[in-house]
mmCIF file of C-alpha atoms in Angstrom:
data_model
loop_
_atom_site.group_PDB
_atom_site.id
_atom_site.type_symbol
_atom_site.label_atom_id
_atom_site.label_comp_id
_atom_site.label_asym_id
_atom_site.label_seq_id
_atom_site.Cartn_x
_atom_site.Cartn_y
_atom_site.Cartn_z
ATOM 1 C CA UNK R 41 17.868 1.867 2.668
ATOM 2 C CA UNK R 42 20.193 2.489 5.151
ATOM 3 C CA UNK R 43 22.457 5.048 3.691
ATOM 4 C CA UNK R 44 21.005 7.775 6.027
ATOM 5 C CA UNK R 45 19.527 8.309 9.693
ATOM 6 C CA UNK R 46 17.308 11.442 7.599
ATOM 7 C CA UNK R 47 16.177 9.075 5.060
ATOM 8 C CA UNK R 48 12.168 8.710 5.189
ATOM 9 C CA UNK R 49 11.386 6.726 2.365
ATOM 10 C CA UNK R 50 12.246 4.883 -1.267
ATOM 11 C CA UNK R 51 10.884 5.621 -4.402
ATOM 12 C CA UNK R 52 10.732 3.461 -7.455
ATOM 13 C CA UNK R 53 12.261 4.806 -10.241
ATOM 14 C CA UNK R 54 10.591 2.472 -12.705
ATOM 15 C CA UNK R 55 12.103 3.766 -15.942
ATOM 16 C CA UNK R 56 15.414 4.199 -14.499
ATOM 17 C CA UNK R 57 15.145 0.554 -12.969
ATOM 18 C CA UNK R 58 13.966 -0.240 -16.423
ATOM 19 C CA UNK R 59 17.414 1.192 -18.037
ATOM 20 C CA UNK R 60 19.611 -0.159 -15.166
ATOM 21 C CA UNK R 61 18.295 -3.939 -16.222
ATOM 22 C CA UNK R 62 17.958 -3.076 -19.758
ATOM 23 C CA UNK R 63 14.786 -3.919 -20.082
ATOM 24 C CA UNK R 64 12.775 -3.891 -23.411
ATOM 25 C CA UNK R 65 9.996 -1.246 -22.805
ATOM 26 C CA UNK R 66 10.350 2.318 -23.419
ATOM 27 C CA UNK R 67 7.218 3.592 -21.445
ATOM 28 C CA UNK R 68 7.117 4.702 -17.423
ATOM 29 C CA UNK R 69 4.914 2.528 -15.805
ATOM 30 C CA UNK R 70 2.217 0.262 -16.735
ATOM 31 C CA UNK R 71 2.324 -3.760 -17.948
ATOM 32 C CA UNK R 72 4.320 -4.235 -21.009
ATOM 33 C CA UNK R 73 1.964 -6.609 -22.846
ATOM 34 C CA UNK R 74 5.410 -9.143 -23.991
ATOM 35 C CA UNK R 75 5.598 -10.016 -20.163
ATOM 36 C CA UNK R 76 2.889 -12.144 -18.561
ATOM 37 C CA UNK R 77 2.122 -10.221 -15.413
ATOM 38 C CA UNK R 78 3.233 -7.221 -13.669
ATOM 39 C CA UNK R 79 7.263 -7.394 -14.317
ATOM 40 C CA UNK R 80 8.066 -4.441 -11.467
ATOM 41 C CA UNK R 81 6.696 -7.006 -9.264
ATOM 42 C CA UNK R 82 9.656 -8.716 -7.861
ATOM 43 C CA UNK R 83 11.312 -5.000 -7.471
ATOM 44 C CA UNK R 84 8.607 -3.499 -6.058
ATOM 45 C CA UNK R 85 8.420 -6.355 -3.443
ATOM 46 C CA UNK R 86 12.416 -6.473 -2.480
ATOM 47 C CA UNK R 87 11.912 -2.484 -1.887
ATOM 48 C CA UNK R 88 9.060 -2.624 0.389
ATOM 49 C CA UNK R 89 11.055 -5.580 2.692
ATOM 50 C CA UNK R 90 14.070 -3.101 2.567
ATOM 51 C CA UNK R 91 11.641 -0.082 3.765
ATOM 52 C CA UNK R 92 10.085 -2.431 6.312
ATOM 53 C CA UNK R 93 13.433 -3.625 7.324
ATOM 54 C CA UNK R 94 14.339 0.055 7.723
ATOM 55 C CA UNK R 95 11.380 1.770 9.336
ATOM 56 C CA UNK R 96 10.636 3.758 5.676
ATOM 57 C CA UNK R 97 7.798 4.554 3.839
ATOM 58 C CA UNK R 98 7.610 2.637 0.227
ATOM 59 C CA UNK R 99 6.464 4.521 -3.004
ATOM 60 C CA UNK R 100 5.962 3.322 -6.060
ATOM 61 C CA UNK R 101 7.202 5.254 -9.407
ATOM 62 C CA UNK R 102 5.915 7.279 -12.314
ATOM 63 C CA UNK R 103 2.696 6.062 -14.471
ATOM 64 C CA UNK R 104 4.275 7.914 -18.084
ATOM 65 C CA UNK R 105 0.389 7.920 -19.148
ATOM 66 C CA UNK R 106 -1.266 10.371 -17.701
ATOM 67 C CA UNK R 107 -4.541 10.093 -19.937
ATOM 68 C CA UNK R 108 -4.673 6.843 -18.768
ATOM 69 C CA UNK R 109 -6.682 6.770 -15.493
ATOM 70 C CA UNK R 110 -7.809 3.198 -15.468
ATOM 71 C CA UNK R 111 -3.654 1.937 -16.187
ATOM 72 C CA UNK R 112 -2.802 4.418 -13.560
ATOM 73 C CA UNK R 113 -5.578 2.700 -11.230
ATOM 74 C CA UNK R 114 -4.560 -0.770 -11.705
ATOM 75 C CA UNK R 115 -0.852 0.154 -11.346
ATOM 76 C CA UNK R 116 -1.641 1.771 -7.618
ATOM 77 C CA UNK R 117 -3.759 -0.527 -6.867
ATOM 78 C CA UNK R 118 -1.273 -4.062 -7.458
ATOM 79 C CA UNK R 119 1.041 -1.809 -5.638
ATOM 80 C CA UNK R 120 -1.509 -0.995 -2.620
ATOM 81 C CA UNK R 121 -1.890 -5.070 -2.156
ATOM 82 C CA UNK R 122 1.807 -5.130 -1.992
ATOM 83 C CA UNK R 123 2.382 -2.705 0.755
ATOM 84 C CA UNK R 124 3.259 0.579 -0.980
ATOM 85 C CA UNK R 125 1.984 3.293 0.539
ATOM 86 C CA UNK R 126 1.699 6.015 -2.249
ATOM 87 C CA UNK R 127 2.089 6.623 -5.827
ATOM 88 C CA UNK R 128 4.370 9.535 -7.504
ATOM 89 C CA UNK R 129 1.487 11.684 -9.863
ATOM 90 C CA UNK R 130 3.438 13.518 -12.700
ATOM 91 C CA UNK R 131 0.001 15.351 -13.850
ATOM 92 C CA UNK R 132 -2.858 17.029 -11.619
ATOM 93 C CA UNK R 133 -5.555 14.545 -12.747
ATOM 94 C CA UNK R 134 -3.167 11.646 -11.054
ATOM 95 C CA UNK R 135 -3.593 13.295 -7.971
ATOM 96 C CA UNK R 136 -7.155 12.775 -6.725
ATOM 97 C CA UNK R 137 -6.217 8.899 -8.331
ATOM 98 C CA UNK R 138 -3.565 8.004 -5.720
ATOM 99 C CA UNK R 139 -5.332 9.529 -3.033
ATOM 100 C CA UNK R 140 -8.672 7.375 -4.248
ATOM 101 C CA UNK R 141 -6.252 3.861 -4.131
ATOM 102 C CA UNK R 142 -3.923 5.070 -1.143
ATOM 103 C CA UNK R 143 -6.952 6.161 1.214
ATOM 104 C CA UNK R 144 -8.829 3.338 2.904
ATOM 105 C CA UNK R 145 -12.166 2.564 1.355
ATOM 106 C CA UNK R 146 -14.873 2.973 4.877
ATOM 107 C CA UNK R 147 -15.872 -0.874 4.910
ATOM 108 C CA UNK R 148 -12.426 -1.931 5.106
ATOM 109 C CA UNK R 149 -11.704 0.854 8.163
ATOM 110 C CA UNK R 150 -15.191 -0.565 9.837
ATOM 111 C CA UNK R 151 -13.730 -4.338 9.437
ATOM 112 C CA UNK R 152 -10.557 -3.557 10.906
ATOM 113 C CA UNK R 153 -12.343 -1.681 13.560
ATOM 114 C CA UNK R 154 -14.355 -4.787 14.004
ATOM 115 C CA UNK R 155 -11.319 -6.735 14.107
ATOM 116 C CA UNK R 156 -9.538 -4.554 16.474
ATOM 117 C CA UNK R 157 -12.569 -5.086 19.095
ATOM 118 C CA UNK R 158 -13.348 -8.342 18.548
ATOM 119 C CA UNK R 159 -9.553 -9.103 19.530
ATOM 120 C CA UNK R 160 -9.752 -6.492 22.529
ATOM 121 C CA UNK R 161 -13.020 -8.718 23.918
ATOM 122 C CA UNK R 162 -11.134 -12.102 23.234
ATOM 123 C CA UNK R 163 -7.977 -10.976 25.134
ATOM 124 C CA UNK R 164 -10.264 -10.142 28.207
ATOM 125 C CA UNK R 165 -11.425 -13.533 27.833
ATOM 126 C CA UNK R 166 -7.665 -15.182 27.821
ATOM 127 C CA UNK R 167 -8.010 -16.104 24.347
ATOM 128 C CA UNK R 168 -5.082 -15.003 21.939
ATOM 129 C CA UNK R 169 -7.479 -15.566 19.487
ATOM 130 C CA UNK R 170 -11.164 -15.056 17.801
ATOM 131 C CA UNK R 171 -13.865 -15.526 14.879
ATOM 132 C CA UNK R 172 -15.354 -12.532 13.162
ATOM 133 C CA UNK R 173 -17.529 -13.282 10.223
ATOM 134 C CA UNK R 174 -17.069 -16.890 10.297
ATOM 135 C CA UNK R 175 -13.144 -16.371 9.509
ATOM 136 C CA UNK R 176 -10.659 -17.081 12.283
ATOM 137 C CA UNK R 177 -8.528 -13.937 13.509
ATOM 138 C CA UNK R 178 -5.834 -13.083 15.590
ATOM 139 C CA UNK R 179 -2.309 -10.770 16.281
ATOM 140 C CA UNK R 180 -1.328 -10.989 12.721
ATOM 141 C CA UNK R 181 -5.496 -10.068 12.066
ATOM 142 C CA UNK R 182 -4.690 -7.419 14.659
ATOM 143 C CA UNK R 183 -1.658 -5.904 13.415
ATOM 144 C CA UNK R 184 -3.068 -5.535 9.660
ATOM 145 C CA UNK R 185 -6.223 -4.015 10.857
ATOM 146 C CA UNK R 186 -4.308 -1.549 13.267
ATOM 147 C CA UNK R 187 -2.338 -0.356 9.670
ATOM 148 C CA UNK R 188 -5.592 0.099 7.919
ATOM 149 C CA UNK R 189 -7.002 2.093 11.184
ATOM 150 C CA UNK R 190 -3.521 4.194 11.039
ATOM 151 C CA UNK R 191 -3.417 5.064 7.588
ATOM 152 C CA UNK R 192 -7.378 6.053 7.908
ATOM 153 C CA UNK R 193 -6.032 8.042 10.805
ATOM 154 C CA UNK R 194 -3.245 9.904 9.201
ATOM 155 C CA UNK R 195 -4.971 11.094 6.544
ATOM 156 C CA UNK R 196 -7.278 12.587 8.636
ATOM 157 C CA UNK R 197 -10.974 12.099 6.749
ATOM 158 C CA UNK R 198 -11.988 9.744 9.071
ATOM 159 C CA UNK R 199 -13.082 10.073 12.796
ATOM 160 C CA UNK R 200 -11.190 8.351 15.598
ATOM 161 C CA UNK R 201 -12.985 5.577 17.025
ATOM 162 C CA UNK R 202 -14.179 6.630 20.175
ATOM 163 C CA UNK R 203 -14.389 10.446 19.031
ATOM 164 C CA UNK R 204 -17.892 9.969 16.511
#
């Protein structure tokens, strides 16, 4: 991760991972069904506390099935809860998938905006932190809501708050 100043981000290379540790599948991507759970977990997870560590941008690998849609889905999507931030597409129709997982879904932007403002009014108050929803919240609430606002942001099909 650390290799060089111009480096932006990692990439999972899941099959050659899957070589490297000799493991027993032969397809790119998806669950193998002799392992119970997702077994790129663990590697997935060390890669994104290396990017994090290193101010980089974590991307998961290949899904080998591209007539697959719903494996390709669930692949992005236990990636998404992980922290990666985009998924390699090896055929057009995997395009328009990653972009579905990877962009913010509007309630969860409108929450976060919530969140964001709810904070802002309990700060004004002297209070580090607040309720929203019946659910307490506070700089960690902050700090995931201001990535969900960011990515939102950056990809550009939303409206800045304050800009409607």
């Amino acid at each position: 991760a650390q290799s060089s100043r111009r480096l932006e981000a990692l990439h999972f290379g899941v099959a050659d991972y899957a070589a490297s540790c000799r493991a027993r599948t032969v397809s790119i991507g998806g669950l193998n069904p002799d392992y119970p759970g997702d077994q790129w977990h663990a590697a997935l997870s060390r890669m994104i506390v290396a990017c994090r560590a290193y101010g980089l941008r974590a991307i998961d690998g290949p899904f080998g099935d591209f007539k697959d849609p719903d494996g390709f889905r669930a692949g992005a999507r236990r990636g998404a809860a992980l922290g990666i931030e985009g998924k390699w597409a090896i055929h057009p129709s995997q395009i328009a998938l990653a972009n579905e997982v990877f962009t913010p879904p509007d309630a969860e932007v409108d929450r976060a905006r919530r969140i964001l403002a709810a904070l802002d009014e309990a700060a004004k108050e002297g209070r580090g932190a607040a309720q929203l929803e019946g659910r307490m919240i506070d700089a960690a609430s902050a700090r995931m809501a201001q990535n969900v606002v960011q990515t939102a942001e950056a990809i550009g099909n939303r409206v800045p708050a304050g800009r409607a």
